[in-house]
Amino acid sequence: DLQQKIAALQAEVNDFQAKSAAELEQFRIRFLGTKGLVKELLASMKEVPAELKKEAGQMLNAFKQSVEARFESFAHLQQSGKKNDNNIDLSLPGTSIPLGTRHPLRMVENKIVSIFEKLGFSVATGPEIEDDWHNFTSLNMPENHTARDMQDTFYVATNPDWVLRTHTSSVQARMLEQSELPLRVVCPGRVYRNETISARAHCFFHQCEGLYIDKGVSFADLKQTLYHFVTEMFGPDTKVRFRPSYFPFTEPSAEMDISCTVCGGKGCSLCKHTGWVEILGCGMVHPNMLRNFGIDPEVYSGFAFGMGVERITQIRYQVNDLRLYSQNDVRFLRQFQAIE
Ligand code: PHE
């Protein structure tokens, strides 16, 4: 009885061909599963009379081995089958790669630059180690000019003519040397001043300065350009005001304030309860400076401006400590992840 049963099943096993992982799995369940035929046959051993037990055991064992061999011969299907079957949950989210974020100063610099680019300004950069001519002398600040004291300069020890640039006006000087007129350019970049590091001062910071030289450029052009910049950067309701000031390379010179974007003029710590915050220096390019580059101030005129990127960022995002920008603390930097 058992012998016949095994013989029939043996034929089935010998003929079995797995064409897919699913078929192989069906075969496994039918023969080798916990409720499979091999188990069932082994269980029926206890009904076999004692004198036949040995023979029946050998037969069953041989059958079991042939089933296993048959199964193994299709193991390649089983391998790939495992991957596609239930063993891997393809709906699980993948391992996430932590995304970096643009530095807030770079985001604001990009914004400043793009506003001026839309007005036809090009972008120029220059060296951070600068010579005296480009950082000072050509900008109407000859040697011993008291205005040099306004900027606490780092000198390069190996060469008395070299400084770490104190403003990106040096790049404007380089552009005036190289370019044809008219010239419209903005110069973003890092600058250095010998200041004690605190919440409100740092030994390096970032500027974006601009220069526009053409025939008939007026102070009205300066005001309208900077007003346009302010409304783009801080919103259409922002007001501006100009206060007379002094820079050696511009005459007249002004400082521009905007209405406080945090309190709207009601008074807060950003505007020190005045309702206004200073954002940049500007003026009409000094005739001496134009002459230094062989430009006739009777024919050409122009305006220039310079702003601190940290300052603009502080106003836009209420960052109240300059040191945060260079500490690389991800708890600070991550707060800008969702912006832009
Ligand atoms: N270079 C000036 C500064 O660093 C800013 C400025 C630029 C002012 C152009 C007027 C015109 O403070």
XYZ file of C-alpha atoms and ligand atoms in Angstrom:
352
model
C 0.000 0.000 0.000
C 2.669 2.461 1.079
C 4.926 1.185 -1.676
C 2.287 1.908 -4.338
C 1.608 5.320 -2.960
C 5.317 6.215 -2.983
C 5.786 4.865 -6.508
C 2.962 7.083 -7.817
C 4.323 10.131 -6.054
C 7.851 9.322 -7.216
C 6.657 9.468 -10.817
C 5.085 12.831 -10.152
C 8.307 14.130 -8.584
C 10.404 12.850 -11.490
C 8.194 14.599 -14.018
C 7.982 17.827 -12.118
C 9.244 20.899 -13.971
C 9.177 24.297 -12.259
C 8.567 27.117 -14.706
C 8.342 29.830 -12.063
C 9.124 30.539 -8.451
C 5.423 30.176 -7.683
C 5.265 26.673 -9.141
C 8.376 25.666 -7.233
C 6.859 27.004 -4.057
C 3.682 25.009 -4.663
C 5.848 21.909 -5.107
C 7.666 22.635 -1.865
C 4.447 23.086 0.067
C 2.899 19.921 -1.424
C 5.863 17.677 -0.657
C 8.125 19.288 1.904
C 5.805 21.628 3.788
C 4.872 21.140 7.446
C 1.621 19.520 6.272
C 3.239 18.101 3.151
C 3.256 14.562 1.774
C 6.687 13.612 3.114
C 5.560 14.438 6.652
C 2.319 12.583 6.074
C 4.110 9.470 4.827
C 6.526 9.557 7.762
C 3.550 9.740 10.121
C 1.972 6.711 8.483
C 5.116 4.703 9.342
C 3.639 3.833 12.700
C 0.964 1.741 10.994
C 3.578 -0.319 9.141
C 4.066 -3.772 10.732
C 7.332 -4.141 12.637
C 8.953 -6.614 10.238
C 8.460 -4.214 7.281
C 9.487 -1.049 9.107
C 13.125 -1.171 8.027
C 12.358 -1.604 4.340
C 9.589 1.015 4.416
C 11.900 3.439 6.210
C 14.575 3.065 3.550
C 12.023 3.568 0.771
C 10.621 6.663 2.386
C 14.060 8.083 2.995
C 15.043 7.576 -0.644
C 11.811 9.250 -1.699
C 12.399 12.180 0.584
C 15.913 12.645 -0.782
C 14.703 12.555 -4.362
C 12.073 15.203 -3.567
C 14.714 17.399 -2.000
C 17.070 16.901 -4.942
C 14.305 17.796 -7.357
C 13.550 20.921 -5.368
C 17.227 21.898 -5.219
C 17.612 21.458 -8.956
C 15.307 24.443 -9.379
C 17.009 26.447 -6.632
C 17.984 29.216 -9.071
C 14.272 29.971 -9.425
C 13.886 29.990 -5.706
C 16.656 32.571 -5.260
C 15.223 35.128 -7.622
C 11.783 34.137 -6.523
C 12.586 35.134 -2.965
C 13.509 38.649 -4.041
C 10.302 39.166 -5.934
C 8.039 37.331 -3.569
C 6.984 38.184 -0.088
C 10.397 38.375 1.504
C 11.073 41.977 0.546
C 8.545 44.708 1.137
C 8.923 46.955 -1.872
C 6.565 49.499 -0.364
C 8.936 50.308 2.506
C 10.558 53.752 2.176
C 14.232 53.608 1.191
C 17.091 54.586 3.466
C 17.122 58.361 3.307
C 20.277 60.257 2.416
C 20.524 63.409 4.528
C 20.127 66.433 2.262
C 22.322 69.463 2.693
C 20.925 72.956 2.507
C 22.182 76.148 0.979
C 23.768 78.481 3.500
C 21.418 81.376 4.359
C 24.043 83.911 3.303
C 24.356 82.244 -0.084
C 20.593 82.191 -0.519
C 20.383 85.910 0.207
C 23.388 86.684 -1.990
C 21.734 84.772 -4.842
C 18.555 86.774 -4.321
C 20.399 90.118 -4.293
C 22.331 89.203 -7.426
C 19.256 87.995 -9.293
C 17.364 91.231 -8.586
C 20.195 93.263 -10.126
C 20.703 90.818 -12.972
C 17.125 91.451 -14.037
C 18.020 95.146 -14.250
C 20.882 94.350 -16.634
C 23.738 94.197 -14.130
C 26.419 91.581 -14.718
C 28.241 89.800 -11.901
C 31.970 90.022 -11.180
C 34.227 88.531 -8.541
C 37.837 89.255 -7.656
C 40.685 88.233 -5.335
C 40.327 88.371 -1.545
C 44.000 89.254 -1.181
C 44.121 92.642 -2.845
C 46.745 95.261 -3.539
C 46.658 98.758 -2.138
C 45.727 100.329 -5.506
C 42.514 98.365 -5.979
C 41.382 98.385 -2.367
C 42.287 101.996 -1.523
C 44.278 104.320 -3.744
C 42.256 104.023 -6.948
C 39.095 104.572 -4.887
C 40.182 108.075 -3.977
C 41.831 106.949 -0.737
C 45.509 107.816 -1.236
C 48.117 106.832 1.336
C 47.654 108.588 4.684
C 44.054 109.420 3.794
C 42.170 109.405 7.071
C 39.324 107.452 5.495
C 41.566 104.387 5.544
C 41.105 104.346 9.297
C 37.373 103.762 8.770
C 38.210 100.240 7.738
C 40.312 98.227 10.154
C 42.560 96.606 7.622
C 44.365 93.281 7.832
C 47.746 93.570 6.142
C 49.486 90.585 4.597
C 52.745 90.095 6.488
C 54.832 89.046 3.474
C 54.089 92.125 1.371
C 53.278 95.625 2.675
C 51.339 96.347 -0.529
C 48.867 93.539 0.094
C 45.740 93.569 2.235
C 42.751 91.325 2.801
C 40.184 93.351 0.899
C 38.066 95.468 3.214
C 35.217 95.821 0.690
C 34.335 94.519 -2.757
C 34.757 98.020 -4.171
C 38.128 96.546 -5.148
C 36.313 94.403 -7.705
C 34.589 97.494 -9.067
C 38.042 99.044 -9.508
C 39.149 95.979 -11.442
C 36.050 96.114 -13.616
C 36.640 99.799 -14.384
C 40.160 98.868 -15.522
C 38.981 96.081 -17.808
C 35.603 97.035 -19.168
C 34.143 99.171 -21.877
C 31.527 101.722 -20.891
C 28.679 101.714 -20.104
C 29.282 99.409 -17.153
C 26.690 97.835 -14.895
C 28.058 95.310 -12.434
C 27.443 93.808 -9.006
C 30.310 92.339 -6.985
C 29.416 89.824 -4.275
C 32.100 88.383 -2.040
C 33.805 87.981 1.320
C 35.616 90.895 2.923
C 37.798 91.240 6.029
C 38.111 93.766 8.817
C 40.103 93.629 12.008
C 37.225 93.686 14.456
C 36.720 91.818 17.696
C 34.259 89.018 17.112
C 30.910 89.556 18.814
C 27.201 89.218 18.048
C 27.392 92.449 16.044
C 30.869 92.373 14.472
C 33.071 89.795 12.819
C 36.526 89.741 11.258
C 35.012 88.658 7.963
C 31.638 89.209 6.377
C 30.057 89.383 2.961
C 29.173 92.269 0.745
C 27.436 92.889 -2.505
C 28.477 96.139 -4.071
C 27.191 97.601 -7.324
C 28.389 100.095 -9.894
C 26.677 101.758 -12.827
C 28.580 104.110 -15.142
C 27.113 105.686 -18.258
C 26.392 109.065 -19.796
C 23.814 110.977 -17.767
C 23.400 108.674 -14.772
C 21.785 110.717 -11.991
C 21.022 110.477 -8.299
C 17.407 109.846 -9.299
C 18.570 106.661 -11.078
C 20.387 105.625 -7.914
C 17.298 106.151 -5.770
C 14.920 104.374 -8.109
C 17.269 101.399 -8.618
C 17.764 100.913 -4.887
C 14.074 101.440 -4.157
C 13.278 98.736 -6.708
C 15.801 96.467 -5.013
C 14.168 97.033 -1.614
C 10.645 96.271 -2.813
C 11.863 93.084 -4.493
C 13.830 91.994 -1.426
C 11.530 93.090 1.388
C 8.116 93.496 -0.234
C 6.218 96.293 -2.005
C 5.160 98.129 1.163
C 8.706 98.766 2.345
C 9.664 102.447 2.535
C 13.130 103.879 2.035
C 14.912 107.004 3.219
C 18.337 108.421 2.402
C 20.589 110.123 4.941
C 23.640 112.169 3.913
C 26.883 110.358 4.661
C 30.518 110.237 3.672
C 32.520 107.816 1.550
C 35.776 108.842 -0.161
C 34.751 107.272 -3.478
C 31.314 108.883 -3.794
C 30.054 112.461 -3.746
C 27.376 113.055 -2.681
C 27.161 110.017 -0.435
C 24.216 108.598 1.439
C 23.153 105.820 3.692
C 19.863 104.157 2.926
C 17.401 102.996 5.574
C 14.299 100.892 5.077
C 11.172 100.905 7.202
C 11.504 98.150 9.770
C 10.178 94.932 8.263
C 9.808 93.264 11.664
C 7.645 95.753 13.582
C 6.431 97.835 10.621
C 7.594 100.980 12.402
C 6.006 100.291 15.789
C 9.391 99.781 17.379
C 11.397 96.636 18.070
C 14.942 95.571 18.867
C 15.954 95.259 15.191
C 15.251 98.947 14.490
C 16.161 99.972 18.063
C 12.681 101.464 18.327
C 13.300 103.980 15.554
C 11.180 102.230 12.927
C 14.103 102.342 10.446
C 16.996 99.983 9.742
C 20.130 100.940 7.841
C 20.895 98.596 4.949
C 23.497 100.130 2.664
C 25.869 102.925 1.695
C 25.731 104.588 -1.707
C 26.484 107.689 -3.729
C 27.505 109.205 -7.031
C 30.941 107.987 -8.091
C 33.573 110.607 -7.185
C 35.112 112.407 -10.200
C 38.599 111.618 -8.853
C 37.814 107.937 -8.987
C 36.571 108.185 -12.578
C 39.761 110.054 -13.537
C 41.868 107.320 -11.902
C 40.498 104.982 -14.564
C 40.841 107.431 -17.445
C 37.136 108.249 -17.547
C 36.151 111.868 -18.184
C 33.723 112.952 -15.422
C 32.408 115.661 -17.754
C 31.133 112.926 -20.086
C 30.341 110.034 -17.791
C 28.737 109.764 -14.384
C 27.660 106.882 -12.259
C 26.426 105.589 -8.957
C 27.752 102.964 -6.585
C 26.355 101.170 -3.576
C 27.511 98.557 -1.125
C 25.556 96.379 1.258
C 26.376 93.714 3.818
C 24.822 90.342 3.047
C 24.738 89.424 6.763
C 22.740 92.569 7.457
C 20.176 91.807 4.742
C 19.921 88.220 6.008
C 19.484 89.443 9.575
C 16.552 91.612 8.505
C 14.985 88.929 6.309
C 15.298 86.069 8.789
C 15.784 87.834 12.153
C 19.180 86.308 12.810
C 20.470 88.351 15.729
C 23.994 87.002 16.160
C 26.600 87.304 13.394
C 28.588 84.402 14.788
C 25.832 81.947 13.846
C 26.712 82.349 10.171
C 30.149 80.797 10.532
C 29.716 78.269 13.339
C 28.306 75.604 11.014
C 25.829 74.485 13.640
C 23.349 72.300 11.779
C 20.594 73.257 14.224
C 20.908 76.785 12.818
C 21.485 75.806 9.192
C 18.619 73.292 9.067
C 16.143 76.057 9.791
C 16.728 77.324 6.255
C 16.053 73.953 4.622
C 12.507 74.758 3.564
C 13.321 78.181 2.147
C 13.829 78.531 -1.625
N 32.562 100.296 0.165
C 31.673 100.798 1.163
C 31.839 99.976 2.442
O 32.414 98.933 2.399
C 30.226 100.718 0.752
C 29.927 101.636 -0.390
C 30.054 101.204 -1.682
C 29.509 102.919 -0.157
C 29.780 102.041 -2.722
C 29.234 103.788 -1.182
C 29.362 103.320 -2.446
O 31.413 100.383 3.491
